[in-house]
PDB file of C-alpha atoms in Angstrom:
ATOM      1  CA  UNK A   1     -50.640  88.065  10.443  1.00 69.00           C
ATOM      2  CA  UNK A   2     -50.729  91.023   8.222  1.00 69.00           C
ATOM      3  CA  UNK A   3     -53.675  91.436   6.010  1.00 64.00           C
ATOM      4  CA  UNK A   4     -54.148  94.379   3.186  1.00 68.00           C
ATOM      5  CA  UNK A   5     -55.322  95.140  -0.434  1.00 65.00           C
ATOM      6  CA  UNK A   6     -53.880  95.225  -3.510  1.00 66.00           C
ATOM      7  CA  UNK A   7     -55.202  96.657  -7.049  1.00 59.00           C
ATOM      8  CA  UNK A   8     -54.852  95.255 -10.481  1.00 56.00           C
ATOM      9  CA  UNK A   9     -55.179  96.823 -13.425  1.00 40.00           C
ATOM     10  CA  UNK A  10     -57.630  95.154 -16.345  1.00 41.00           C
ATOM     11  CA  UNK A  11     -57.595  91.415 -15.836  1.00 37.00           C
ATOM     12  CA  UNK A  12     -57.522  91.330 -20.090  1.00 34.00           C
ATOM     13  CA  UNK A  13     -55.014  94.127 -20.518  1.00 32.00           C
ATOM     14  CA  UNK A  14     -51.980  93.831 -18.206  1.00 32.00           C
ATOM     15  CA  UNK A  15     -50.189  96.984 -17.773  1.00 29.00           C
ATOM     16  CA  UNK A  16     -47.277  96.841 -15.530  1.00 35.00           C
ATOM     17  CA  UNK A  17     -43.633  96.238 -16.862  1.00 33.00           C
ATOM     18  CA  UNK A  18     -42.980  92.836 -18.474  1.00 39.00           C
ATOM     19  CA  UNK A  19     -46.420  92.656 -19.536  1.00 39.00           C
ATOM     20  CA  UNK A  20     -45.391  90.284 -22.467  1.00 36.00           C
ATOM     21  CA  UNK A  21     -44.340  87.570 -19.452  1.00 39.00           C
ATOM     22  CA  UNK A  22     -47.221  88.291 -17.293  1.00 47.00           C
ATOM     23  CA  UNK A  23     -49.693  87.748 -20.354  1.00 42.00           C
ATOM     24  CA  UNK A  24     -48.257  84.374 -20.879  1.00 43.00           C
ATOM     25  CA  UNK A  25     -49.366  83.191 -16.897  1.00 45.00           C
ATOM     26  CA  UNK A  26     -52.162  85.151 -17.438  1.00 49.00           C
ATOM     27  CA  UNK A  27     -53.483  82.017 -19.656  1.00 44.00           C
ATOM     28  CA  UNK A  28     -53.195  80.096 -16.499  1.00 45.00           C
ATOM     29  CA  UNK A  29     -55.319  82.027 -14.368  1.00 45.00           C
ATOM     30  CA  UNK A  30     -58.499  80.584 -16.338  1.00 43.00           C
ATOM     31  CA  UNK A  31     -58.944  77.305 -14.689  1.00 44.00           C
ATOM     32  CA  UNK A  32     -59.818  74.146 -16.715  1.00 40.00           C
ATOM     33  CA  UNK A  33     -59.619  70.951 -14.511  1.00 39.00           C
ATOM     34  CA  UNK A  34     -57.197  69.456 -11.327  1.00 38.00           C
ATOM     35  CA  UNK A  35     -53.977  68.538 -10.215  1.00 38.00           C
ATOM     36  CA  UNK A  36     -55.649  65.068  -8.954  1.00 40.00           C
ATOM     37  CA  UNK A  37     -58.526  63.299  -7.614  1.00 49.00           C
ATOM     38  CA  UNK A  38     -57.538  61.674  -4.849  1.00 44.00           C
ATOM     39  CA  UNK A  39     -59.607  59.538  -2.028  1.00 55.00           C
ATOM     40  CA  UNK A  40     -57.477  61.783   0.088  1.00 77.00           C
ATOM     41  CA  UNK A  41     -58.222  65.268  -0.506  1.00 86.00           C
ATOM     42  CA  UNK A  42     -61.170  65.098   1.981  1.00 83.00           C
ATOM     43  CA  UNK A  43     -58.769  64.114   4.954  1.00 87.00           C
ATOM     44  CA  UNK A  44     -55.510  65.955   3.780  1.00 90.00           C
ATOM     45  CA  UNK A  45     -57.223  69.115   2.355  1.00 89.00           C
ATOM     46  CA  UNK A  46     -57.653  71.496   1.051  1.00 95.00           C
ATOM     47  CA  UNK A  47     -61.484  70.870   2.069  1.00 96.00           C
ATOM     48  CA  UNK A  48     -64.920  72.097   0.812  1.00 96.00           C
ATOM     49  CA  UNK A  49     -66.816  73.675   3.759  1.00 97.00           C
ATOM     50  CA  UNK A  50     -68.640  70.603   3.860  1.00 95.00           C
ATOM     51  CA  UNK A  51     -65.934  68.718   5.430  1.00 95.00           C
ATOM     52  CA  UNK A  52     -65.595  70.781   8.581  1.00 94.00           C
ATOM     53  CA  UNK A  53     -67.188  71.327  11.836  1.00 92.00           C
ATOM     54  CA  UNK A  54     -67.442  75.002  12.394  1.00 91.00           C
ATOM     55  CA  UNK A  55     -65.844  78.141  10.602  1.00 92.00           C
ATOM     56  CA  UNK A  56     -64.348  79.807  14.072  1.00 92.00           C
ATOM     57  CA  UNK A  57     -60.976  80.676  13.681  1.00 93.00           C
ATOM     58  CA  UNK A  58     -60.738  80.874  10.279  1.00 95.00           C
ATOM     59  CA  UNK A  59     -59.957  84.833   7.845  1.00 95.00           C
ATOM     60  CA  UNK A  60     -63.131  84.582   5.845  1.00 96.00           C
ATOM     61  CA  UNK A  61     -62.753  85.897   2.846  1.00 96.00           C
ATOM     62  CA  UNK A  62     -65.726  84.866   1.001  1.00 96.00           C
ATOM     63  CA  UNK A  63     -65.091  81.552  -1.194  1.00 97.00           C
ATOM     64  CA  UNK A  64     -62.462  81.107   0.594  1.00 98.00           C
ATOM     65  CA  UNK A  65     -61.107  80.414   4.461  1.00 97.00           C
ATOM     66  CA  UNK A  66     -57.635  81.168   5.290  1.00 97.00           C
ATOM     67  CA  UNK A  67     -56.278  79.666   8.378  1.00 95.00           C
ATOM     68  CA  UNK A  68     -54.256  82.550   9.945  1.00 94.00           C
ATOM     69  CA  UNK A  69     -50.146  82.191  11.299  1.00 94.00           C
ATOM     70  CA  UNK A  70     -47.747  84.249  12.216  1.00 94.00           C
ATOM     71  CA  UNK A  71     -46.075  85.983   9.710  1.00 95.00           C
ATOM     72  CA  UNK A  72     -48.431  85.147   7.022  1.00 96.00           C
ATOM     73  CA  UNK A  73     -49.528  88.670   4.921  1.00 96.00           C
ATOM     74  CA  UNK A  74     -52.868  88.115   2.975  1.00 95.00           C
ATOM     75  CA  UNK A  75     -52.886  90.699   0.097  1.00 94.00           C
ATOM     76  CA  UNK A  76     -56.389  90.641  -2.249  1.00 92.00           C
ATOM     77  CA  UNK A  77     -56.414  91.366  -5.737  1.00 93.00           C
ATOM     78  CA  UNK A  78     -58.709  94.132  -6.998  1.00 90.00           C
ATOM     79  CA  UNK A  79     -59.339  94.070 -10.548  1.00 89.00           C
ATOM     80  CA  UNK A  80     -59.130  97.616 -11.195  1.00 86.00           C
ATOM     81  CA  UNK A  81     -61.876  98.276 -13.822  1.00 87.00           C
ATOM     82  CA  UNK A  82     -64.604  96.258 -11.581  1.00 87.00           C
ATOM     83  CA  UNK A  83     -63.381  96.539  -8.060  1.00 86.00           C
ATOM     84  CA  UNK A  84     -63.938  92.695  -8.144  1.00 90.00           C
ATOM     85  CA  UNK A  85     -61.970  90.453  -5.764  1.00 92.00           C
ATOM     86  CA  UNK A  86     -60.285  88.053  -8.046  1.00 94.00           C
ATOM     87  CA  UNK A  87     -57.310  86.372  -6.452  1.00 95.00           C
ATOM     88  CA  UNK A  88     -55.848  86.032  -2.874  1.00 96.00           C
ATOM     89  CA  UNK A  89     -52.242  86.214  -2.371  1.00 97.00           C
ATOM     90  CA  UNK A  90     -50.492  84.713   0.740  1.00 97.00           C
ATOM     91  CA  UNK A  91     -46.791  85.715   1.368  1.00 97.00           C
ATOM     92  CA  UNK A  92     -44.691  83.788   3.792  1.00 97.00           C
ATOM     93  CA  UNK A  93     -40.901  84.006   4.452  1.00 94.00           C
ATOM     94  CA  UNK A  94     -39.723  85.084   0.716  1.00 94.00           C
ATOM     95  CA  UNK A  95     -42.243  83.430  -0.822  1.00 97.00           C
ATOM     96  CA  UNK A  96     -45.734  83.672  -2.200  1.00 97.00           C
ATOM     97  CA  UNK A  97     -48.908  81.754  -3.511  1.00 98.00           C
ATOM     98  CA  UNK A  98     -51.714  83.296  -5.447  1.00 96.00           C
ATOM     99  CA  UNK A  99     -55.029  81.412  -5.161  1.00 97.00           C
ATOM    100  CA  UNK A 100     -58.000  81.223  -7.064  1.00 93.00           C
ATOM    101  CA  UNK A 101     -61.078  79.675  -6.837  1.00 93.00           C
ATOM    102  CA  UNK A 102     -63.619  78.546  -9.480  1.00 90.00           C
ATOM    103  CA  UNK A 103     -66.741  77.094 -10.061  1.00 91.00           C
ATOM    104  CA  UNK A 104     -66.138  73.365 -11.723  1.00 88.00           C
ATOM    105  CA  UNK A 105     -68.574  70.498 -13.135  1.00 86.00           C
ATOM    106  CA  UNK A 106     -69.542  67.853 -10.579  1.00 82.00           C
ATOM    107  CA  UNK A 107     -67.435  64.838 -12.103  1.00 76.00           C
ATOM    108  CA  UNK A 108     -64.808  66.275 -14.550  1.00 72.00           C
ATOM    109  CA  UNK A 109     -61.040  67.382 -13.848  1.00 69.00           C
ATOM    110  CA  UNK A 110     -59.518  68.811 -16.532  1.00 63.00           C
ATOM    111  CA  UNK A 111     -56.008  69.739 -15.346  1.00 75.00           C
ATOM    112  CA  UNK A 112     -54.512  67.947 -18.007  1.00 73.00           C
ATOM    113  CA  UNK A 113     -55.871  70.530 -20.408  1.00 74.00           C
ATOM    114  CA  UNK A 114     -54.891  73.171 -18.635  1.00 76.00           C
ATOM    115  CA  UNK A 115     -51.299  72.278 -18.074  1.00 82.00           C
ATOM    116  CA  UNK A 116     -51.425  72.377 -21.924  1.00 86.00           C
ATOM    117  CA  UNK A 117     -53.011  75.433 -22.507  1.00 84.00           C
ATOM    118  CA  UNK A 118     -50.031  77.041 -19.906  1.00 83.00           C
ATOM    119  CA  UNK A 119     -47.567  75.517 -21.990  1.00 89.00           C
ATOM    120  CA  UNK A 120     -48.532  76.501 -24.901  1.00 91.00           C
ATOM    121  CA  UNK A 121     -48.881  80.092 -23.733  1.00 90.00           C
ATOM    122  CA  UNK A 122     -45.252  80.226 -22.006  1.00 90.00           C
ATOM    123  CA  UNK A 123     -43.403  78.434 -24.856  1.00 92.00           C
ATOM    124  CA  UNK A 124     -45.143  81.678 -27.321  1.00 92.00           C
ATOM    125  CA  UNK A 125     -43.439  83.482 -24.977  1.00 89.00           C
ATOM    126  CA  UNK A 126     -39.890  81.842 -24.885  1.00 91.00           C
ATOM    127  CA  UNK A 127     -40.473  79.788 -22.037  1.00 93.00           C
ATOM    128  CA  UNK A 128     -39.892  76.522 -20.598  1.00 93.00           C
ATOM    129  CA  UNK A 129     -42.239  74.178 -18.596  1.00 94.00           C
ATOM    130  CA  UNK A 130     -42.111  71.221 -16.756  1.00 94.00           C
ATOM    131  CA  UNK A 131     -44.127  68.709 -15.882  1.00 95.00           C
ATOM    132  CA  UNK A 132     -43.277  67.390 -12.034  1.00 94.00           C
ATOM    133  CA  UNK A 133     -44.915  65.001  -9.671  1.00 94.00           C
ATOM    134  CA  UNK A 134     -45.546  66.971  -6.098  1.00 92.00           C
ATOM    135  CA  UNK A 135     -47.711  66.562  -3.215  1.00 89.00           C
ATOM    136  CA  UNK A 136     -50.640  67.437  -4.750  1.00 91.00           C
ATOM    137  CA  UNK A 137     -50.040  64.893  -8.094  1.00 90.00           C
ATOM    138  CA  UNK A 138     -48.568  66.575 -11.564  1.00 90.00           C
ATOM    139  CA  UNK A 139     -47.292  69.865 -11.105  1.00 94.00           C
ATOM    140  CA  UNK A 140     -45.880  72.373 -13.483  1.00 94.00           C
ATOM    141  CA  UNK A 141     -43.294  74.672 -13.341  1.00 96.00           C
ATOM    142  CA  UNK A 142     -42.830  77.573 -16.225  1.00 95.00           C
ATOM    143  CA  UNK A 143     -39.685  79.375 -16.374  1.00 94.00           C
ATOM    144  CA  UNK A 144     -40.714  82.548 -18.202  1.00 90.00           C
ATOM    145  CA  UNK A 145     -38.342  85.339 -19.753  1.00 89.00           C
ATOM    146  CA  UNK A 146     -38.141  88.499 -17.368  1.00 86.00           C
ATOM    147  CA  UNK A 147     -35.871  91.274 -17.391  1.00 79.00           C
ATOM    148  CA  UNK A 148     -34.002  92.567 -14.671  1.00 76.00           C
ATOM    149  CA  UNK A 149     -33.874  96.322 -13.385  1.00 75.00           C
ATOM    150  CA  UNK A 150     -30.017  96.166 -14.818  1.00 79.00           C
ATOM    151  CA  UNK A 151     -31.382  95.573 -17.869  1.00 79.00           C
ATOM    152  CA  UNK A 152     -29.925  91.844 -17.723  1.00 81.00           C
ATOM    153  CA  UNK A 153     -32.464  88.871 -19.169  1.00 81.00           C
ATOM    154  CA  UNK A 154     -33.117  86.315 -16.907  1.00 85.00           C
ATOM    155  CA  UNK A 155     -36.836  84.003 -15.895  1.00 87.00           C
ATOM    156  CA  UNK A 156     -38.808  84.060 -13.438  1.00 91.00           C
ATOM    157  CA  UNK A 157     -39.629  80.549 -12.033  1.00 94.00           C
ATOM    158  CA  UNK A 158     -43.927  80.207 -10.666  1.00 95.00           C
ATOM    159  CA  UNK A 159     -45.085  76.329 -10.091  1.00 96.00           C
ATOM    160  CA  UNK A 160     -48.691  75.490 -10.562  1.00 95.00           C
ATOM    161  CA  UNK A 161     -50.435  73.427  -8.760  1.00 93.00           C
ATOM    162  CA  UNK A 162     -54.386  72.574  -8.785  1.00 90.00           C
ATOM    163  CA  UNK A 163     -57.142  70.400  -6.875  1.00 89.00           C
ATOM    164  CA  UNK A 164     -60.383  69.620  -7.529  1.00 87.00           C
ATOM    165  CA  UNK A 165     -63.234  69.421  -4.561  1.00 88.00           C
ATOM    166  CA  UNK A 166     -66.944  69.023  -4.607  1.00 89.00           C
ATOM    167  CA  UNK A 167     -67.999  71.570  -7.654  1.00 89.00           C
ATOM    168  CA  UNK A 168     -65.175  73.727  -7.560  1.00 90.00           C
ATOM    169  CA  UNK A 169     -61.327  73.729  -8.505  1.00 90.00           C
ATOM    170  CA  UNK A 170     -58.667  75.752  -6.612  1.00 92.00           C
ATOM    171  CA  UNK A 171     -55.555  76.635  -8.636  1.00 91.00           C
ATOM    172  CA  UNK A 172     -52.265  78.270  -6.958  1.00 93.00           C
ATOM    173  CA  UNK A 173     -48.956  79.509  -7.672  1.00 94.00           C
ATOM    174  CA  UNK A 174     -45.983  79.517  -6.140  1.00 97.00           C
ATOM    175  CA  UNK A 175     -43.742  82.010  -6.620  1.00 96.00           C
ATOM    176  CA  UNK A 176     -39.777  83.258  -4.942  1.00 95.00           C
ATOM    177  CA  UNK A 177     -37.900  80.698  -3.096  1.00 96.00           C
ATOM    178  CA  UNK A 178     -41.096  78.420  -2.962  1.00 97.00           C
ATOM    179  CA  UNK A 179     -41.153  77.765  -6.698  1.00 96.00           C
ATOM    180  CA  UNK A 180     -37.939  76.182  -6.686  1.00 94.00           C
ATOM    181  CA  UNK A 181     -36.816  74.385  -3.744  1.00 96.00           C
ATOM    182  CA  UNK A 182     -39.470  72.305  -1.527  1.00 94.00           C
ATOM    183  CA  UNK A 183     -38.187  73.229   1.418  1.00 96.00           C
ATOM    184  CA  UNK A 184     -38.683  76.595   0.934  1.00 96.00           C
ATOM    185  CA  UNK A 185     -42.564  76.213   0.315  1.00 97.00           C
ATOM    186  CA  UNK A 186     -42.845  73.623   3.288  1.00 97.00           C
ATOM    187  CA  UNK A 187     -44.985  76.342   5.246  1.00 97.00           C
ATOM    188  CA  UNK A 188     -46.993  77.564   1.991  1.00 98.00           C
ATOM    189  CA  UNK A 189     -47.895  74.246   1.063  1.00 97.00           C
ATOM    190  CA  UNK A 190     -49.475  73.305   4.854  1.00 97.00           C
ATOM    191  CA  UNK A 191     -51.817  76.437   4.676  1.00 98.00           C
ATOM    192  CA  UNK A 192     -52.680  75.537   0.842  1.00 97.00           C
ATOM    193  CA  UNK A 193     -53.821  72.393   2.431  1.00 97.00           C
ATOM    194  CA  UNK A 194     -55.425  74.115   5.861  1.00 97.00           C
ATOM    195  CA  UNK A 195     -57.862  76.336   2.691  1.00 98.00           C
ATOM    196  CA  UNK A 196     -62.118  75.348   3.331  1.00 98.00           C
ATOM    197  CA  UNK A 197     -63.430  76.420  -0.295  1.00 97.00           C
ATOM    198  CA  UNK A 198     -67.253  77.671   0.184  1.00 97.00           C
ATOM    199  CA  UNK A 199     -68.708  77.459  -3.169  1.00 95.00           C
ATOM    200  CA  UNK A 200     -72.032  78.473  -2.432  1.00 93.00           C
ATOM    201  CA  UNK A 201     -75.249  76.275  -3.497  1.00 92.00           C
ATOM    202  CA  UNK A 202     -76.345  78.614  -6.685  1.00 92.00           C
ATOM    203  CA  UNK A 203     -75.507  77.333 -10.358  1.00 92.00           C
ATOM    204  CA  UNK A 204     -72.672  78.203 -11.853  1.00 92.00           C
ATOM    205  CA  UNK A 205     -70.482  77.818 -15.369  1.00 92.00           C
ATOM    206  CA  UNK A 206     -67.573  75.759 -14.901  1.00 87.00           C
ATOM    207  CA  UNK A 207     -64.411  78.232 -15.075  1.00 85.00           C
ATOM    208  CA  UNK A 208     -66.344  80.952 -13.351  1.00 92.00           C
ATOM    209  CA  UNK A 209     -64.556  82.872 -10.257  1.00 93.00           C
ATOM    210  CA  UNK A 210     -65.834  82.004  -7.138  1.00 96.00           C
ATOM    211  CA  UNK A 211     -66.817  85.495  -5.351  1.00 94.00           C
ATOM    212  CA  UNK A 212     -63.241  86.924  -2.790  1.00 95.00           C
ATOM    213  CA  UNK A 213     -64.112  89.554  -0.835  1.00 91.00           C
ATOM    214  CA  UNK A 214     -63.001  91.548   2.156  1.00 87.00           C
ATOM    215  CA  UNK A 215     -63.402  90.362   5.455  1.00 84.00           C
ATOM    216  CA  UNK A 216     -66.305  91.737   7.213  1.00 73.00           C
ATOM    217  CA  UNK A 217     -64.931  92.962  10.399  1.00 61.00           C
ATOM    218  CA  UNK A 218     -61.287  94.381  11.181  1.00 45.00           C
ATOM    219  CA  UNK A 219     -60.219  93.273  14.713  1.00 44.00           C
ATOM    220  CA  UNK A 220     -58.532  96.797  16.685  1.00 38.00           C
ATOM    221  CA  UNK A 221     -55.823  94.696  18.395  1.00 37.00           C
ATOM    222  CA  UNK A 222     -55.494  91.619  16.984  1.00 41.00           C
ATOM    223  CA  UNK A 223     -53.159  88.695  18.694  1.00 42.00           C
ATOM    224  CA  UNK A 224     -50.392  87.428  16.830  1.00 44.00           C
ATOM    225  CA  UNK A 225     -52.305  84.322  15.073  1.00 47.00           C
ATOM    226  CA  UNK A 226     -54.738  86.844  14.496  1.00 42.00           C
ATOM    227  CA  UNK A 227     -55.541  88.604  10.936  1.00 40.00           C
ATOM    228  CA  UNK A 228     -54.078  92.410  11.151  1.00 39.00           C
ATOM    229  CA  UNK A 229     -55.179  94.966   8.815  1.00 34.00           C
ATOM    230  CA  UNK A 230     -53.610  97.530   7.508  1.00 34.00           C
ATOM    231  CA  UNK A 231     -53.777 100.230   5.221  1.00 31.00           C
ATOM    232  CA  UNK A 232     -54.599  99.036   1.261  1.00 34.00           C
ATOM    233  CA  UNK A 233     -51.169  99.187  -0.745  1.00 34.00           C
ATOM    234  CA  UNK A 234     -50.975  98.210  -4.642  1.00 34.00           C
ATOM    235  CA  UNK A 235     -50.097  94.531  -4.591  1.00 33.00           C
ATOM    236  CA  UNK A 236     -48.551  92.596  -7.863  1.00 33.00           C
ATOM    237  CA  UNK A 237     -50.998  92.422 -10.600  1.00 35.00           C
ATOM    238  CA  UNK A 238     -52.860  88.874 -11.112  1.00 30.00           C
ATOM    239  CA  UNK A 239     -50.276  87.598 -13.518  1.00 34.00           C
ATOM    240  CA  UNK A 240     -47.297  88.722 -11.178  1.00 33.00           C
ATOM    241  CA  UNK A 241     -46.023  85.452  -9.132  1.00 30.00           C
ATOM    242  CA  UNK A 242     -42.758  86.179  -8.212  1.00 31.00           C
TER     243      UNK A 242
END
């Protein structure tokens, strides 16, 4: 597994081409609720740390624990102004899923609102969305305008997903082959569910990120199931999902 860093330029002020489109799933990014509460979560994951016996094995990467695989590259998100963590990006095969973790109340989803809020944002935008039933309950899917390097219009295609746990509320997005067909995000979606959220015991408001950071120790020869590192390269900004 191939791990490295990415930057990001002001969370509030995107910067990189298309910034209109990545302003619109920037709206998402906020979290506001889940994609269901299921009597299941705890025994199909993703789990709180609670829920399992030891952390061995396991990326740590603050709030959250990334079972490793082969071929899976972890990128982290640097907000740029802060040099704050503030998303994790997994790509695997063609495709990728951003994650983000955030502190929630104790006994209120609110994914319905936020599914809202995204539409609202992508349709200002000229966009579509869509409101599916997946593995993890009601999904969305936002086709967003994006221009291609030919100068052609096209979209670009990210599915949102979201779960609530004990306290906190992971959100991800799937983005390239993995936002469109479920095959494609077969793999994606079994490590989305292999994720141990550590929210931490200290009060928090509801919406705020849960604290990423780099892992503390870099392994010199790692095995194949084994996080690699390498050096940091600019990743796709926060807003950028496919």
């Amino acid at each position: 597994m191939v791990f490295g860093r990415g930057r990001k330029a002001k969370q509030e002020q995107p910067t990189e081409p298309g910034e209109a489109t990545e302003a619109a799933i920037d709206a998402a990014a906020t979290p506001a609720g889940s994609a269901a509460k299921t009597a299941g979560r705890a025994a199909a994951g993703p789990f709180d740390v609670s829920e399992i016996d030891d952390q061995d094995g396991y990326v740590d990467l603050g709030a959250l624990l990334i079972a490793p695989r082969d071929g899976l590259q972890l990128r982290l998100e640097v907000e740029e102004a802060s040099q704050r963590v503030v998303a994790v990006t997994m790509d695997l095969e063609g495709s990728s899923l951003q994650l983000q973790a955030f502190a929630a109340p104790r006994s209120e989803g609110l994914w319905d609102e936020i599914r809202e809020q995204i539409g609202q944002s992508v349709g200002s935008q000229g966009g579509q969305v869509e409101e599916v039933e997946g593995s993890f309950g009601t999904e969305l899917v936002a086709k967003l305008p994006a221009g291609g390097a030919d100068g052609s219009q096209g979209y670009r295609v990210a599915r949102f997903i979201g779960v609530d746990g004990p306290r906190w509320f992971l959100r991800g997005v799937f983005g390239g082959e993995a936002a469109l067909d479920r095959d494609a995000a077969a793999g994606l979606e079994g490590l989305f569910r292999q994720i141990v959220v550590v929210r931490g015991e200290n009060p928090m408001p509801p919406r705020d990120l849960l604290q990423l950071r780099l892992p503390k120790d870099t392994p010199a020869a790692p095995s194949p199931q084994a996080p690699e590192f390498e050096q940091p390269e600019r990743g796709p900004e926060i807003t950028q999902i496919g």
